[in-house]
Short mmCIF file of C-alpha atoms and ligand atoms in Angstrom, two decimals:
data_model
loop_
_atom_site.label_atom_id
_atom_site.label_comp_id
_atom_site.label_asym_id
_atom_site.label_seq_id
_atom_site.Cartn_x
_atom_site.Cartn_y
_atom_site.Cartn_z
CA UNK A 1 0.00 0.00 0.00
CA UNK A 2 0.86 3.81 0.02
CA UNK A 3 1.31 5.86 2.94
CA UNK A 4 2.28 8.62 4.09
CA UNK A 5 5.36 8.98 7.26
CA UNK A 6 7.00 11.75 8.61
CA UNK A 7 10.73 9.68 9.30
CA UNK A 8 12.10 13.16 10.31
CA UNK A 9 10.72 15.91 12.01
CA UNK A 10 9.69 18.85 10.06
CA UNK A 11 7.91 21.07 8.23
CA UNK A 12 5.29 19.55 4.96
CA UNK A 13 8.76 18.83 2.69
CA UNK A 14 8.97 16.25 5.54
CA UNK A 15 6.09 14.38 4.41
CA UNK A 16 7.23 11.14 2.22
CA UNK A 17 4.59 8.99 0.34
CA UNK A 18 6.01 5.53 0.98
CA UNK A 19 5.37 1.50 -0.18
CA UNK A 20 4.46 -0.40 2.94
CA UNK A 21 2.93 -4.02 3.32
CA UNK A 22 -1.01 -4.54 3.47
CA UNK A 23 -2.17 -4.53 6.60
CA UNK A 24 -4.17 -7.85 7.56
CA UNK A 25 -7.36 -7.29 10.34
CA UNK A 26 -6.17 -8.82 13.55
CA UNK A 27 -9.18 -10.35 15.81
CA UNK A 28 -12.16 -7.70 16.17
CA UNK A 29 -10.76 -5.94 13.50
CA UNK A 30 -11.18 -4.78 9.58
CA UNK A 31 -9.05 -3.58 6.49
CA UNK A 32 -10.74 -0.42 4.73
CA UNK A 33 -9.65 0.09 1.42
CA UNK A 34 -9.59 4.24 1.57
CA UNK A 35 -11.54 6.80 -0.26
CA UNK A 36 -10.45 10.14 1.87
CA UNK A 37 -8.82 10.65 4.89
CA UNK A 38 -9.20 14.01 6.62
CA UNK A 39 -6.54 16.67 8.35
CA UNK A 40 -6.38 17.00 11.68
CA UNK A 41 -4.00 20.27 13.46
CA UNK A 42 -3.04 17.01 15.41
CA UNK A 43 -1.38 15.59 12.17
CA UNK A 44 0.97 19.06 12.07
CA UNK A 45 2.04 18.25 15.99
CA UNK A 46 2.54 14.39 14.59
CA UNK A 47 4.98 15.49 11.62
CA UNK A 48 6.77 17.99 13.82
CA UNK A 49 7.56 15.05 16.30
CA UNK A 50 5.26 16.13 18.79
CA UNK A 51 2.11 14.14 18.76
CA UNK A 52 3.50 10.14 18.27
CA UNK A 53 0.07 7.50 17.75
CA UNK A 54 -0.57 5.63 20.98
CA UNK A 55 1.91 3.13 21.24
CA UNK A 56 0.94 -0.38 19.33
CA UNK A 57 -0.14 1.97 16.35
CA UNK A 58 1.00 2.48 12.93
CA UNK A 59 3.23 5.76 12.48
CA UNK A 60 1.83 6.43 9.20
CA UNK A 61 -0.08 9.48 9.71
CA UNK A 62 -4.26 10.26 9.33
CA UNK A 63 -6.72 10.13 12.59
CA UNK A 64 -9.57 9.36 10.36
CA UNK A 65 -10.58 7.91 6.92
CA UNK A 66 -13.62 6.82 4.85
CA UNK A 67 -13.83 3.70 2.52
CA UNK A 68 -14.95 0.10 1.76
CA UNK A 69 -14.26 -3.05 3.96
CA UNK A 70 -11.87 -5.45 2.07
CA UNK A 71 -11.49 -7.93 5.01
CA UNK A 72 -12.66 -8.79 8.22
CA UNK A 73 -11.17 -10.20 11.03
CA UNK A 74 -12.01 -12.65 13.04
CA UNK A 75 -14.78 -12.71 16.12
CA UNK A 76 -16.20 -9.25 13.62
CA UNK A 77 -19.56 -9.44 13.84
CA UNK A 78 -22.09 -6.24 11.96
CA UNK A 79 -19.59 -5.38 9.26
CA UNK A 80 -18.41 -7.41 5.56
CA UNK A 81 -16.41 -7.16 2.70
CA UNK A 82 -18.16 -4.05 0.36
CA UNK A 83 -19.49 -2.21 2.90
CA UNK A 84 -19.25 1.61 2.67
CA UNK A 85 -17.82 2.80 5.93
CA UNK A 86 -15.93 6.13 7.78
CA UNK A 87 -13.60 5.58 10.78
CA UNK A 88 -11.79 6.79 13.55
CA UNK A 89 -8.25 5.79 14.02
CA UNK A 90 -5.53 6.07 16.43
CA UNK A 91 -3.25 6.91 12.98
CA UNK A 92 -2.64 5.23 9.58
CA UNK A 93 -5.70 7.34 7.26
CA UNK A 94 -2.94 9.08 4.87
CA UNK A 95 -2.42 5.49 2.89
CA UNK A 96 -4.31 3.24 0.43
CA UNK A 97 -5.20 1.11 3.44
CA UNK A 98 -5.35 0.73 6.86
CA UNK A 99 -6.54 -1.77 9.68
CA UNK A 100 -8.64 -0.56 11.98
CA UNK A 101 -11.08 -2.04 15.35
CA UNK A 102 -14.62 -2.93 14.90
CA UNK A 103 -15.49 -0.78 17.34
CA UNK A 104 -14.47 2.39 15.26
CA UNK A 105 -15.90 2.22 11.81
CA UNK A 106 -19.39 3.84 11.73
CA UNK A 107 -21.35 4.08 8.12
CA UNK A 108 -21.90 6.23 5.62
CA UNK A 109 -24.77 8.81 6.94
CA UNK A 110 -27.58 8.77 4.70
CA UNK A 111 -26.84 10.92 1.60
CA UNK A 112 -23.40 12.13 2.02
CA UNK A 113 -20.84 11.00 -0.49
CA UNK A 114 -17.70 8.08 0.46
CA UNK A 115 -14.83 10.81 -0.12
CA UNK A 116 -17.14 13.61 2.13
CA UNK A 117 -17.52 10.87 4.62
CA UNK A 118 -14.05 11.63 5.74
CA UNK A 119 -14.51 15.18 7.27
CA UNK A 120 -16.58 13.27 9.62
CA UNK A 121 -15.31 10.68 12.20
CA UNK A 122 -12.88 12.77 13.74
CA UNK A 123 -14.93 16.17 14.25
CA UNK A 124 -18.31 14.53 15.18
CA UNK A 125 -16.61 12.06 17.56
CA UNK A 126 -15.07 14.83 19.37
CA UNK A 127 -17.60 17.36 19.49
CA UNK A 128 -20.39 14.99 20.83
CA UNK A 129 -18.05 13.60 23.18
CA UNK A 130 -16.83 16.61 25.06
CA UNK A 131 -20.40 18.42 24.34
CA UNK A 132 -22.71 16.72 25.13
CA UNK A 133 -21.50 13.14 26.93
CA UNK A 134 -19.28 15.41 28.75
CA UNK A 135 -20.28 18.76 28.66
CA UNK A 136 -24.27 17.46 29.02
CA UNK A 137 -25.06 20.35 26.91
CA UNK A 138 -28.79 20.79 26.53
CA UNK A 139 -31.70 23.03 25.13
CA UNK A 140 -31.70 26.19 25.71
CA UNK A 141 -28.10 26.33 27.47
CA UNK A 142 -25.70 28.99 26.14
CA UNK A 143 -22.51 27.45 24.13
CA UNK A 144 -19.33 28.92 23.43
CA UNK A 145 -16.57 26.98 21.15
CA UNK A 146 -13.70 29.20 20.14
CA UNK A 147 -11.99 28.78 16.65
CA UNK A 148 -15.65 28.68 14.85
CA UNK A 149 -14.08 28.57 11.19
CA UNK A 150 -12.22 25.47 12.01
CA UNK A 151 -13.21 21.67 11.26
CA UNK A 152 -13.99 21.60 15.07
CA UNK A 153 -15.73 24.73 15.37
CA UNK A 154 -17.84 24.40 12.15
CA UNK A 155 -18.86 21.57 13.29
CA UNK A 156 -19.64 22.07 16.98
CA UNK A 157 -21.43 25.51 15.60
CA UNK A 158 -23.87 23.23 13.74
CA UNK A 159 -24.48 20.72 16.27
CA UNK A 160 -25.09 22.53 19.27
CA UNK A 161 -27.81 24.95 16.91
CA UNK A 162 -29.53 21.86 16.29
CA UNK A 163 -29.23 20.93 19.79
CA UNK A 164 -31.84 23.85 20.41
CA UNK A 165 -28.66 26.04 22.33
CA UNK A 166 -27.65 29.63 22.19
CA UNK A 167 -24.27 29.48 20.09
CA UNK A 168 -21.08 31.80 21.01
CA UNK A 169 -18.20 31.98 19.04
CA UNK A 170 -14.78 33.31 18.00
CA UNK A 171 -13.70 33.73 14.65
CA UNK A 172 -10.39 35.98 13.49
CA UNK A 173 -11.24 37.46 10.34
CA UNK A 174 -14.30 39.26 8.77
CA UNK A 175 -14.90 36.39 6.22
CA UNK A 176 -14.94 33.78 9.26
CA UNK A 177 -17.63 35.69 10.90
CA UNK A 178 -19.65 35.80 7.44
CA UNK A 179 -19.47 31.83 7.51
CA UNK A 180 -20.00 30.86 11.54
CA UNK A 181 -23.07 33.32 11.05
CA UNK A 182 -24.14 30.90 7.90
CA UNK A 183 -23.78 28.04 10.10
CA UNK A 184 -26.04 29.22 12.72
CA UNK A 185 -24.14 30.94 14.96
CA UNK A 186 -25.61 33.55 17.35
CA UNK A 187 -23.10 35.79 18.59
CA UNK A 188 -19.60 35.85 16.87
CA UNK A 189 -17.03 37.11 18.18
CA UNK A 190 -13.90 38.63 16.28
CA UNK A 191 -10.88 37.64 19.00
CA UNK A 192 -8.75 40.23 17.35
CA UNK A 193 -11.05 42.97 17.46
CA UNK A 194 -13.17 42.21 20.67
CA UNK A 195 -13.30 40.66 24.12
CA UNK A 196 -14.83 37.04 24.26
CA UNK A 197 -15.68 38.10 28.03
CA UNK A 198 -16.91 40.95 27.69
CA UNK A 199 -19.21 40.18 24.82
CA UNK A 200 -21.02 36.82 26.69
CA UNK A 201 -21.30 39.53 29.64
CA UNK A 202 -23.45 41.72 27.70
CA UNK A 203 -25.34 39.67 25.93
CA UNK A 204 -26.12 37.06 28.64
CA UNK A 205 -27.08 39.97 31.34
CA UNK A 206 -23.87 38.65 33.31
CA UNK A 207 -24.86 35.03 33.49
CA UNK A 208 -22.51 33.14 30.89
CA UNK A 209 -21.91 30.75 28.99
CA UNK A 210 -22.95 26.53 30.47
CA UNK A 211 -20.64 25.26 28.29
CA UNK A 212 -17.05 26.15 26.60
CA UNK A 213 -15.24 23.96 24.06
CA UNK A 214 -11.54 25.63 24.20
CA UNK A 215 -8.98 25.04 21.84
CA UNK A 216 -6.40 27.44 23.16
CA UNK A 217 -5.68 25.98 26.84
CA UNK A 218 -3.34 28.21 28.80
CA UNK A 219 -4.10 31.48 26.74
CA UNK A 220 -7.83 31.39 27.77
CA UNK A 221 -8.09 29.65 30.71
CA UNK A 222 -8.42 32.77 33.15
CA UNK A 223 -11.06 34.04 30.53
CA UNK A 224 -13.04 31.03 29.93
CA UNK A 225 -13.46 30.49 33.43
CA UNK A 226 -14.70 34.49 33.93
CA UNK A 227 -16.94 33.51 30.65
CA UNK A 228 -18.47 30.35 32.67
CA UNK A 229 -22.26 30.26 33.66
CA UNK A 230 -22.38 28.83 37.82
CA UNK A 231 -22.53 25.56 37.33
CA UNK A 232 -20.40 25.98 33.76
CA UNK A 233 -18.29 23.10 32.31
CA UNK A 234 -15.07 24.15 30.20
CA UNK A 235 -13.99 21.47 28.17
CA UNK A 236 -10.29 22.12 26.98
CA UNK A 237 -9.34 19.99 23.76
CA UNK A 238 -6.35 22.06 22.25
CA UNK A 239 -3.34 23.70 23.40
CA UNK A 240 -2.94 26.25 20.28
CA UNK A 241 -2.46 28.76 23.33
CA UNK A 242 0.48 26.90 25.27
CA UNK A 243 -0.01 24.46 27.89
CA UNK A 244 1.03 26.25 31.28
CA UNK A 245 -1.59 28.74 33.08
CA UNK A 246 -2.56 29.91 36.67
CA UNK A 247 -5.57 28.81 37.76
CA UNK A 248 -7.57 30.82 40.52
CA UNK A 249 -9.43 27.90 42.11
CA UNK A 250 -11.58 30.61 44.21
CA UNK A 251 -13.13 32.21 41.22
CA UNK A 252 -13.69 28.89 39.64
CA UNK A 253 -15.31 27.18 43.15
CA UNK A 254 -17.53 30.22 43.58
CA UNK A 255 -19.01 29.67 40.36
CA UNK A 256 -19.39 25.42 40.90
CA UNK A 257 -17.63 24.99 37.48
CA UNK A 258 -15.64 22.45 36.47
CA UNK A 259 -12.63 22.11 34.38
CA UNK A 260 -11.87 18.82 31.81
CA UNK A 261 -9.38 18.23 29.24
CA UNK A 262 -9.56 15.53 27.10
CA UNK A 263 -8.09 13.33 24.08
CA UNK A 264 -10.07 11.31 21.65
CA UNK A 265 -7.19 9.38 20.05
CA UNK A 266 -5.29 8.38 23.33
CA UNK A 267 -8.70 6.77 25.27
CA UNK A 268 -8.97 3.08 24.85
CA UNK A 269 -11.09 1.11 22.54
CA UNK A 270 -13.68 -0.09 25.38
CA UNK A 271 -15.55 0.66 27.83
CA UNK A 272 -18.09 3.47 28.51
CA UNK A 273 -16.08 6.37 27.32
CA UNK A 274 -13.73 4.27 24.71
CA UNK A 275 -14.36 4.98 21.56
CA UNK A 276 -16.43 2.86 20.48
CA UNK A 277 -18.98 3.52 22.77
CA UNK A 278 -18.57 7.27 21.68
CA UNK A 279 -18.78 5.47 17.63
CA UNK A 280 -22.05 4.01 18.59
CA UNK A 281 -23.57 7.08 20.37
CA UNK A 282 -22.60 9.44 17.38
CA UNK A 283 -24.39 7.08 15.01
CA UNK A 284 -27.06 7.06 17.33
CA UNK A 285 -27.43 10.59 17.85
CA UNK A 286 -25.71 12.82 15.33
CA UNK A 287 -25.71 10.68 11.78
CA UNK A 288 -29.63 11.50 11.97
CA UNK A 289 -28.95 15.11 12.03
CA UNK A 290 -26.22 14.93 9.33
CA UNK A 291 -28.85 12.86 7.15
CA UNK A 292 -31.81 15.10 7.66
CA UNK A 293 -28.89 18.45 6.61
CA UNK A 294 -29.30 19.86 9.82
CA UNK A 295 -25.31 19.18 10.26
CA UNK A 296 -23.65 19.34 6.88
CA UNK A 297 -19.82 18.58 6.74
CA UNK A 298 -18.00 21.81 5.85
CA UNK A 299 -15.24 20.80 3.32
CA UNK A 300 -12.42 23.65 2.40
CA UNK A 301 -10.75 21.72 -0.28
CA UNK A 302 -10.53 17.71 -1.48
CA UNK A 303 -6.50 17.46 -2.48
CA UNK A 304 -4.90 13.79 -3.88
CA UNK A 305 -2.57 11.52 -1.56
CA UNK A 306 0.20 13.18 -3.63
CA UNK A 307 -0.34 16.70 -2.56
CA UNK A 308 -0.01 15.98 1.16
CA UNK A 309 2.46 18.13 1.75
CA UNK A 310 0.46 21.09 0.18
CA UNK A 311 -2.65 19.96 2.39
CA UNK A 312 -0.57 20.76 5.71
CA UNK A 313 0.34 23.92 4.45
CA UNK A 314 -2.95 24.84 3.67
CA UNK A 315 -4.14 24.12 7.80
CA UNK A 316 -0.48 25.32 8.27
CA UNK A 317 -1.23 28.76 6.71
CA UNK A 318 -5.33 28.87 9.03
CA UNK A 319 -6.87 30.01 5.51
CA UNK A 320 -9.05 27.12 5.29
CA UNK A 321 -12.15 27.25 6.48
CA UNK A 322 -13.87 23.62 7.57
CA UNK A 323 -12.07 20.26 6.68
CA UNK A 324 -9.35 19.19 4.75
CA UNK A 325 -9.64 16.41 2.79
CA UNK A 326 -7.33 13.60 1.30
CA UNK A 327 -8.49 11.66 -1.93
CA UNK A 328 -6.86 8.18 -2.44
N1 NAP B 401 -8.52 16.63 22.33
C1 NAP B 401 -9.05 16.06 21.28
O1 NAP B 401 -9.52 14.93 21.32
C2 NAP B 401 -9.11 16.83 19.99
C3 NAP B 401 -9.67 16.23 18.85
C4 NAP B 401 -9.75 17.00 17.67
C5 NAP B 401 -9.24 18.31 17.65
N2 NAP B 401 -8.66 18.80 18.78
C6 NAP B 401 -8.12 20.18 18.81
O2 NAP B 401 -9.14 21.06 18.45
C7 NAP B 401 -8.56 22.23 17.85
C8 NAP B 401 -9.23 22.52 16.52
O3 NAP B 401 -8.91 21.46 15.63
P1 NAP B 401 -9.28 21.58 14.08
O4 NAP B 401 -8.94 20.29 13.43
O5 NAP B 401 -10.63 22.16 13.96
O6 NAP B 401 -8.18 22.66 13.59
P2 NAP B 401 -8.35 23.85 12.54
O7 NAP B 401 -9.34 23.49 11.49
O8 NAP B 401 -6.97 24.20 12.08
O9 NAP B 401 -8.95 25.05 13.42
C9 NAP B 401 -8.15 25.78 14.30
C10 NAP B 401 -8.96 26.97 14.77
O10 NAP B 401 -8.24 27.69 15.76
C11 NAP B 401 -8.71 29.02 15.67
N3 NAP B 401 -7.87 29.97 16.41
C12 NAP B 401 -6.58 30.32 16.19
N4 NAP B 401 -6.20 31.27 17.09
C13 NAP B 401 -7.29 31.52 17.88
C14 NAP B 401 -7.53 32.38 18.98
N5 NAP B 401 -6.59 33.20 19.47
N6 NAP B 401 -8.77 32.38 19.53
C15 NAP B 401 -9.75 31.59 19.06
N7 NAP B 401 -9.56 30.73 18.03
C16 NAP B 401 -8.35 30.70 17.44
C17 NAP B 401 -8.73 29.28 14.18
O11 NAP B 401 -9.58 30.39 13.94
P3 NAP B 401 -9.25 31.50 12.79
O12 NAP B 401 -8.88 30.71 11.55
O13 NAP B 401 -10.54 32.26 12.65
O14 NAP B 401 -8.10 32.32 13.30
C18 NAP B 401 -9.31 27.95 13.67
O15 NAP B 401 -10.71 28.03 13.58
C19 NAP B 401 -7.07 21.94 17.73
O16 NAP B 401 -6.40 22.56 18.79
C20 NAP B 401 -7.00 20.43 17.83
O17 NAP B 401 -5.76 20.00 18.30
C21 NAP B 401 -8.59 18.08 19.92
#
C-alpha cells in the first residue's frame, strides 16, 4: 500500500509517500480500502515530532478515513467485505489502506458521499463527546466553542444549533464571521477585534456561557473560566495557546464549574467512554442530524494523496475554512 510517514521531524517537505505491506485485520478488527482521509492540526504536531500514535499503532499518519471493507477479522460481527464505511483511528488514514477495530468504523450517513464521509469521524466524535457526553449540553443552554471557522468549530457551531442552544463563538477574520453566522451561529465574536468576556457579559445579562469547548488551553483559561455560567463546564481539547496557566481555584469554586481536558485518540477502545462507545452514540445521535442536513460537513478543499504536503500547508497557513480532505 501507500502511505504517508514523517521519518524526520519537520515542516510539509517532511512528508514522504512511501510503499508499505497490506495490513491484515487482527481479531475484532477490519481492512478499509480508503476513499479520503481528513486533516487533523493534530497531524501538524505528529509530523513535527510532537504528537506520536498511541503506542501499538501504525506511524503512518491520518486520525480518520472513509472507505470500503476489504477484510474482516475474526470474532467481527455487523460489518463485511463491500461495505461503505468512515472511521476513527488512532493513525494510519494518509495510505491506500489501513486496519482498523470494529469498534471504530461507523457508516456512511444517509446521503453524504464516500470521499465527504471523511470530514466526519474525527470532528463529530469529538464534538459529541466533550459536548454533550461530557459537557451534558442541553436546550436552551448557552454554548461557546472558540476557533468557529475550524473543522472543530464548524462543526460544533452546527451541532449545538440543532441541539436547540444559544451558540457563542470566536472567529479571526471578517470572512470567518460571514461563515460561523451561515452556520447558525448567534453571537460571533472577532478575537482580534473584541473581548470574548466581555461580549457573553453583555449579551447574557452577566450570566454566561454553560458550556465552553476551548482550543487554546493556557491562553484562555483565566477568561473562559470568567466567561463560565455557575454551574459551567469548560472542556479544553487544544493547546494552540500553550499548555502552562494559573488557575484561581476561588473564582472557579464560587461559580461550581468544572474544568476537563480531554483526548479522543489516546482513550482506549472499550468501555463506557472508549471509543467505540462514543462510535455508537454518534451514530445514534448525530448521523440522523447529518442525514436530515441539519449538520452538513463543511469541506475547504478535497487534495490527492500526492499533494499531502500542500494539504498541511494549507491548515499550516489557518486560511481554510472547515475540513481538509485527502483523496486516495
Ligand atoms: N482533544 C481532542 O480529542 C481533539 C480532537 C480534535 C481536535 N482537537 C483540537 O481542536 C482544535 C481545533 O482542531 P481543528 O482540526 O478544527 O483545527 P483547525 O481546522 O486548524 O482550526 C483551528 C482553529 O483555531 C482558531 N484559532 C486560532 N487562534 C485563535 C484564537 N486566538 N482564539 C480563538 N480561536 C483561534 C482558528 O480560527 P481562525 O482561523 O478564525 O483564526 C481555527 O478556527 C485543535 O487545537 C486540535 O488539536 C482536539
Amino acid at each position: 500500500m501507500r502511505a504517508v510517514l514523517a521519518t524526520q521531524p519537520g515542516g510539509p517537505d517532511a512528508l514522504e509517500i512511501v510503499e508499505l505491506p497490506d495490513p491484515t485485520p487482527g481479531p475484532g478488527e477490519v481492512v478499509v480500502d480508503i476513499a479520503a482521509a481528513g486533516l487533523n492540526r493534530a497531524d501538524l504536531l505528529q509530523r513535527q515530532g510532537h504528537y506520536p500514535p498511541p503506542p501499538g499503532a501504525t506511524d503512518v499518519l491520518g486520525m480518520e478515513c472513509s472507505g470500503t471493507v476489504s477484510a474482516v477479522g475474526e470474532g467481527v460481527e455487523g460489518w463485511q467485505v463491500g461495505d461503505e464505511v468512515c472511521a476513527l483511528l488512532a493513525s494510519g488514514g494518509y495510505a491506500t489502506r489501513v486496519a482498523v477495530p470494529a469498534g471504530q468504523l461507523m457508516p456512511v450517513p444517509e446521503g453524504l458521499s464516500l470521499v465527504d464521509a471523511a470530514a466526519l469521524p474525527e470532528v463529530a466524535a469529538t464534538v459529541w463527546s466533550n459536548v454533550v457526553m461530557t459537557g451534558r449540553l442541553g436546550e436552551g443552554d448557552a454554548f461557546l466553542v472558540h476557533g468557529g471557522s475550524g473543522g472543530i468549530g464548524t462543526f460544533a457551531i452546527q451541532l449545538a444549533h440543532a441541539l436547540g442552544a444559544r451558540v457563542f463563538t470566536t472567529v479571526g477574520s471578517p470572512q470567518k464571521r460571514a461563515a460561523a453566522d451561515e452556520l447558525g451561529a448567534d453571537v460571533i465574536i472577532d478575537y482580534r477585534e473584541q473581548d470574548f468576556v466581555e461580549v457573553v457579559a453583555e449579551q447574557t445579562g452577566g450570566r454566561g456561557v454553560d458550556v465552553i469547548l476551548d482550543n487554546m488551553g493556557a491562553k484562555y483559561l483565566t477568561r473562559n473560566i470568567s466567561a463560565l455560567a455557575d454551574g459551567g463546564r469548560l472542556v479544553i481539547i487544544g493547546m494552540q495557546g500553550g499548555v502552562k496557566a494559573e488557575l484561581n481555584i476561588a473564582q472557579l469554586l464560587n461559580k461550581r464549574g468544572s474544568v476537563i481536558a480531554t483526548a479522543l485518540r489516546s482513550r482506549p477502545v472499550d468501555g463506557p467512554m472508549g471509543k467505540a462507545a462514543i462510535c455508537a452514540s454518534v451514530v445514534e445521535h448525530v448521523w440522523p442530524l447529518v442525514a436530515s442536513g441539519a449538520v452538513v460537513p463543511v469541506i475547504h478543499d478535497r487534495l490527492p494523496l500526492d499533494r499531502v504536503a500542500d494539504a498541511h500547508a494549507l491548515m499550516e497557513s489557518g486560511e481554510h475554512r472547515g475540513k481538509i480532505l485527502l483523496t486516495v
